Coordinates of C-alpha atoms in Angstrom, one line a residue:
Chain I
M1 CA 9.9 -20.7 36.8
T2 CA 8.6 -24.2 36.8
A3 CA 7.1 -25.3 33.5
R4 CA 3.4 -26.0 33.7
A5 CA 2.3 -29.5 33.2
I6 CA 1.0 -30.4 29.8
G7 CA -1.9 -32.9 29.8
D8 CA -1.6 -35.9 27.6
S9 CA -4.7 -34.9 25.6
A10 CA -3.4 -31.3 25.2
L11 CA -2.4 -29.9 21.9
V12 CA 0.5 -27.5 21.5
V13 CA 0.9 -25.0 18.7
A14 CA 3.1 -22.1 17.8
A15 CA 1.6 -18.8 19.0
S16 CA 0.4 -16.2 16.5
D17 CA 2.1 -12.8 16.2
L18 CA 5.5 -14.3 15.7
L19 CA 8.0 -14.0 12.8
A20 CA 10.7 -16.4 12.2
S21 CA 13.7 -16.9 10.0
E22 CA 15.6 -20.1 9.4
F23 CA 19.4 -20.1 8.7
D24 CA 20.9 -23.5 8.1
R25 CA 20.0 -25.4 11.3
E26 CA 19.3 -22.3 13.4
L27 CA 16.1 -20.5 13.8
V28 CA 15.5 -17.0 15.0
I29 CA 12.0 -16.2 16.3
L30 CA 10.7 -12.8 17.0
N31 CA 7.8 -12.4 19.4
L32 CA 6.1 -9.3 18.1
R33 CA 4.2 -8.8 21.3
D34 CA 7.2 -8.0 23.4
G35 CA 9.9 -7.5 20.7
V36 CA 12.2 -10.2 22.1
Y37 CA 14.2 -12.5 19.8
Y38 CA 14.7 -16.2 20.5
G39 CA 17.1 -18.7 19.0
L40 CA 16.5 -22.4 18.5
E41 CA 18.9 -24.9 16.9
D42 CA 19.1 -28.5 15.8
V43 CA 16.3 -30.5 17.4
G44 CA 14.6 -27.4 18.6
V45 CA 14.2 -26.3 15.0
R46 CA 12.6 -29.7 14.2
V47 CA 10.2 -29.3 17.2
W48 CA 9.3 -25.8 16.1
N49 CA 8.4 -27.0 12.6
L50 CA 6.2 -29.7 14.1
L51 CA 4.4 -27.1 16.2
Q52 CA 3.2 -25.1 13.3
K53 CA -0.1 -27.0 13.4
P54 CA -1.7 -28.1 16.7
V55 CA -0.1 -31.4 17.7
S56 CA 0.1 -33.5 20.8
V57 CA 3.2 -33.9 22.9
A58 CA 3.2 -37.7 22.1
T59 CA 3.2 -37.0 18.3
I60 CA 6.3 -34.8 18.6
R61 CA 8.0 -37.2 20.8
D62 CA 7.3 -40.1 18.4
A63 CA 8.7 -38.1 15.5
L64 CA 11.9 -37.2 17.5
V65 CA 12.4 -40.8 18.6
S66 CA 12.2 -42.1 15.1
E67 CA 14.3 -39.3 13.6
Y68 CA 17.0 -38.9 16.2
Q69 CA 17.2 -42.3 17.8
V70 CA 16.8 -41.1 21.3
E71 CA 15.4 -42.9 24.3
P72 CA 11.6 -42.1 24.5
T73 CA 11.3 -41.4 28.2
R74 CA 14.3 -39.0 28.2
C75 CA 13.1 -37.5 25.0
E76 CA 9.6 -36.8 26.4
R77 CA 11.1 -35.2 29.6
D78 CA 13.3 -32.9 27.6
L79 CA 10.6 -32.1 25.2
R80 CA 8.1 -31.2 27.9
A81 CA 10.8 -29.0 29.4
L82 CA 11.3 -27.2 26.1
L83 CA 7.6 -26.8 25.5
G84 CA 7.1 -25.4 29.0
E85 CA 9.9 -22.9 28.4
L86 CA 8.4 -21.9 25.0
A87 CA 5.0 -21.5 26.6
S88 CA 6.3 -19.4 29.4
R89 CA 7.8 -17.0 26.8
G90 CA 4.5 -16.8 24.9
L91 CA 5.9 -18.6 21.8
V92 CA 3.7 -21.7 22.2
E93 CA 0.0 -22.1 23.1
I94 CA -1.2 -25.1 25.1
R95 CA -4.7 -26.1 24.4
E96 CA -5.8 -28.6 27.0
G97 CA -8.0 -31.4 25.8
R98 CA -11.2 -32.3 27.5
Chain F
M1 CA 16.9 27.2 13.2
I2 CA 15.8 30.3 11.2
R3 CA 17.4 28.9 8.1
A4 CA 15.5 25.6 8.5
W5 CA 12.3 27.6 9.1
R6 CA 12.8 29.5 5.9
R7 CA 13.7 26.4 3.9
F8 CA 10.5 24.8 5.2
W9 CA 8.4 27.7 3.9
A10 CA 10.2 27.5 0.5
L11 CA 8.8 24.0 0.0
S12 CA 5.7 23.2 -1.9
T13 CA 2.5 22.9 0.0
G14 CA 2.4 19.2 -0.6
D15 CA 5.9 18.8 0.7
R16 CA 5.2 20.9 3.8
F17 CA 2.2 18.8 4.6
L18 CA 4.2 15.6 4.1
L19 CA 6.9 16.9 6.5
V20 CA 4.4 17.9 9.2
E21 CA 2.6 14.6 8.9
T22 CA 5.9 12.7 9.0
A23 CA 7.0 14.6 12.1
I24 CA 3.8 13.8 13.9
L25 CA 3.9 10.2 12.9
L26 CA 7.5 9.7 14.0
A27 CA 6.8 11.3 17.3
L28 CA 3.7 9.1 17.9
I29 CA 5.5 6.0 16.7
R30 CA 8.4 6.6 19.0
I31 CA 6.1 6.8 22.0
G32 CA 4.0 3.9 20.7
L33 CA 7.1 1.6 20.4
R34 CA 7.9 2.3 24.1
T35 CA 4.4 1.7 25.4
L36 CA 2.6 -0.7 23.1
P37 CA 3.2 -4.2 21.7
F38 CA 4.4 -3.9 18.1
T39 CA 1.3 -5.6 16.7
T40 CA -1.1 -3.3 18.5
L41 CA 0.8 -0.2 17.3
R42 CA 0.8 -1.6 13.7
R43 CA -2.9 -2.2 13.8
L44 CA -3.6 1.3 15.2
L45 CA -1.5 2.9 12.5
V46 CA -3.1 0.9 9.7
S47 CA -6.7 1.1 10.7
H48 CA -7.0 4.5 12.3
L49 CA -5.4 6.7 9.8
A50 CA -7.5 7.8 6.8
P51 CA -6.0 7.7 3.3
V52 CA -4.4 10.9 2.0
S53 CA -4.6 11.7 -1.7
E54 CA -1.2 12.7 -3.0
P55 CA -0.8 14.5 -6.3
G56 CA 2.4 13.0 -7.5
P57 CA 4.1 12.9 -10.9
P58 CA 3.4 9.8 -12.9
R59 CA 5.7 6.9 -11.9
T60 CA 8.2 6.2 -14.5
G61 CA 10.5 3.2 -14.0
E62 CA 10.6 0.5 -11.3
D63 CA 14.4 0.3 -11.1
R64 CA 15.8 -0.2 -7.7
R65 CA 17.5 3.0 -6.5
R66 CA 18.5 4.6 -3.3
P67 CA 16.7 7.8 -2.5
A68 CA 18.7 11.0 -2.7
R69 CA 20.5 11.6 0.6
T70 CA 21.1 15.3 0.1
A71 CA 19.5 17.8 2.4
G72 CA 17.0 20.2 0.9
P73 CA 13.6 19.8 -0.9
P74 CA 13.0 16.9 -3.2
P75 CA 13.5 17.8 -6.9
A76 CA 10.4 18.0 -9.0
G77 CA 9.3 14.8 -10.6
M78 CA 10.1 12.5 -7.6
S79 CA 7.8 9.6 -7.1
V80 CA 5.8 9.2 -3.9
P81 CA 8.1 6.6 -2.4
E82 CA 11.0 8.8 -3.1
R83 CA 9.3 11.8 -1.4
V84 CA 8.4 9.6 1.6
A85 CA 12.0 8.5 1.8
W86 CA 13.1 12.2 1.7
A87 CA 10.6 13.2 4.4
V88 CA 11.5 10.3 6.8
G89 CA 15.2 10.6 6.2
T90 CA 15.1 14.4 6.8
L91 CA 13.2 14.3 10.0
A92 CA 14.6 11.1 11.6
H93 CA 17.8 13.0 12.2
R94 CA 16.2 16.2 13.4
L95 CA 14.1 14.8 16.2
P96 CA 15.7 14.9 19.6
G97 CA 17.3 11.6 20.5
P98 CA 17.7 8.6 18.2
T99 CA 14.9 7.5 15.9
S100 CA 15.2 3.7 15.5
C101 CA 15.2 1.9 12.1
L102 CA 11.9 0.4 13.2
A103 CA 10.3 3.8 13.9
Q104 CA 11.4 5.0 10.5
A105 CA 10.2 1.9 8.8
L106 CA 6.8 2.1 10.5
A107 CA 6.5 5.8 9.6
A108 CA 7.4 5.1 5.9
D109 CA 5.1 2.2 5.8
T110 CA 2.2 4.2 7.2
L111 CA 2.8 7.2 4.9
L112 CA 2.9 5.0 1.8
R113 CA -0.2 3.1 2.7
R114 CA -2.1 6.3 3.3
R115 CA -1.2 7.3 -0.2
G116 CA -2.5 4.1 -1.8
H117 CA 0.8 2.3 -2.2
S118 CA 1.5 -1.3 -1.0
P119 CA 4.8 -1.2 0.8
D120 CA 6.6 -4.2 2.3
L121 CA 7.9 -3.7 5.8
H122 CA 10.6 -6.1 6.5
L123 CA 12.2 -7.1 9.8
G124 CA 15.4 -9.0 9.4
V125 CA 18.4 -10.4 11.4
R126 CA 22.0 -11.2 10.6
G127 CA 24.7 -12.8 12.6
R128 CA 25.2 -16.3 13.8
P129 CA 22.8 -16.8 16.7
A130 CA 24.3 -20.1 17.9
D131 CA 28.0 -18.9 17.8
D132 CA 27.5 -15.4 18.9
P133 CA 24.1 -14.5 20.4
G134 CA 25.3 -11.1 21.4
G135 CA 26.3 -10.4 17.8
L136 CA 22.8 -10.8 16.4
R137 CA 21.8 -7.7 14.6
A138 CA 18.2 -6.8 13.9
H139 CA 17.0 -4.3 11.3
A140 CA 13.8 -2.9 9.8
W141 CA 13.3 -1.5 6.4
V142 CA 10.6 -0.8 3.8
E143 CA 10.6 -1.7 0.2
C144 CA 8.1 -0.2 -2.3
G145 CA 8.0 -0.2 -6.1
G146 CA 11.3 -1.9 -6.4
M147 CA 13.2 0.5 -4.2
V148 CA 14.3 0.4 -0.5
V149 CA 12.5 3.4 0.8
V150 CA 14.0 3.6 4.3
G151 CA 16.5 1.4 6.0
D152 CA 18.8 0.6 3.2
L153 CA 22.2 -0.7 4.3
D154 CA 25.3 -1.8 2.4
D155 CA 25.0 -5.2 3.9
L156 CA 21.2 -5.4 3.6
P157 CA 21.4 -8.5 1.4
G158 CA 23.0 -10.4 4.3
Y159 CA 20.0 -10.0 6.5
G160 CA 17.6 -12.9 6.8
V161 CA 14.1 -11.7 6.5
L162 CA 11.8 -12.7 9.4
S163 CA 8.5 -13.9 8.0
A164 CA 5.2 -15.2 9.2
P165 CA 5.4 -19.0 9.3
E166 CA 3.3 -21.0 6.9
R167 CA 0.4 -22.6 8.7

């Protein structure tokens, strides 16, 4: 499934009807709507924490670039892929800006 | 079968009603879990079932105990959570096919809420998701008044409780 494109002015936020539990650097997320469990680790956990309030892709990218010393273009590409995957599973909402 | 029937009629009226209500709830919940999203089922259970007044003995201590696992009617003087534990525990094993921990937890949660209690329904996981995704175990249980009403396990403390994220 191709990830849908996220506009630059869009905000992403964790969906509702989810439960989560963090163990060390792993995170288990339960989607209550379909009863499926998901796992995130390392950087994914950091991204998830940033998603708890509506935030732009650029904001997350900037946080990751400063915290993990990764190359911005590559980071944004991987981040968009992750967000697209999360959105396709109903774990993240994408609110397009005007 | 006859013996069970006779034992049923030897129970108090309150306990008979509780068992019938529990049986119906468990049957509905098992179907609901297969056909509805969990959140929808939970909302239906909570909002569509009217409260039930339950004449129970005065609650004494709040010590954490396991409910009695013996077959047979609950002894006199059991608290409401203990009677709910008895009812769900008795029927979960008598219905055809398996009754999941989640179905039992939802039933206990609903029964307790209808009787004016404030149970906590917990969903939890244990295992190392990164190392062994297939080994992740999920469980559901209900705590009320300091006791685990249904779903108590020896390794329950090892489960990480899934909670709603802080927003």
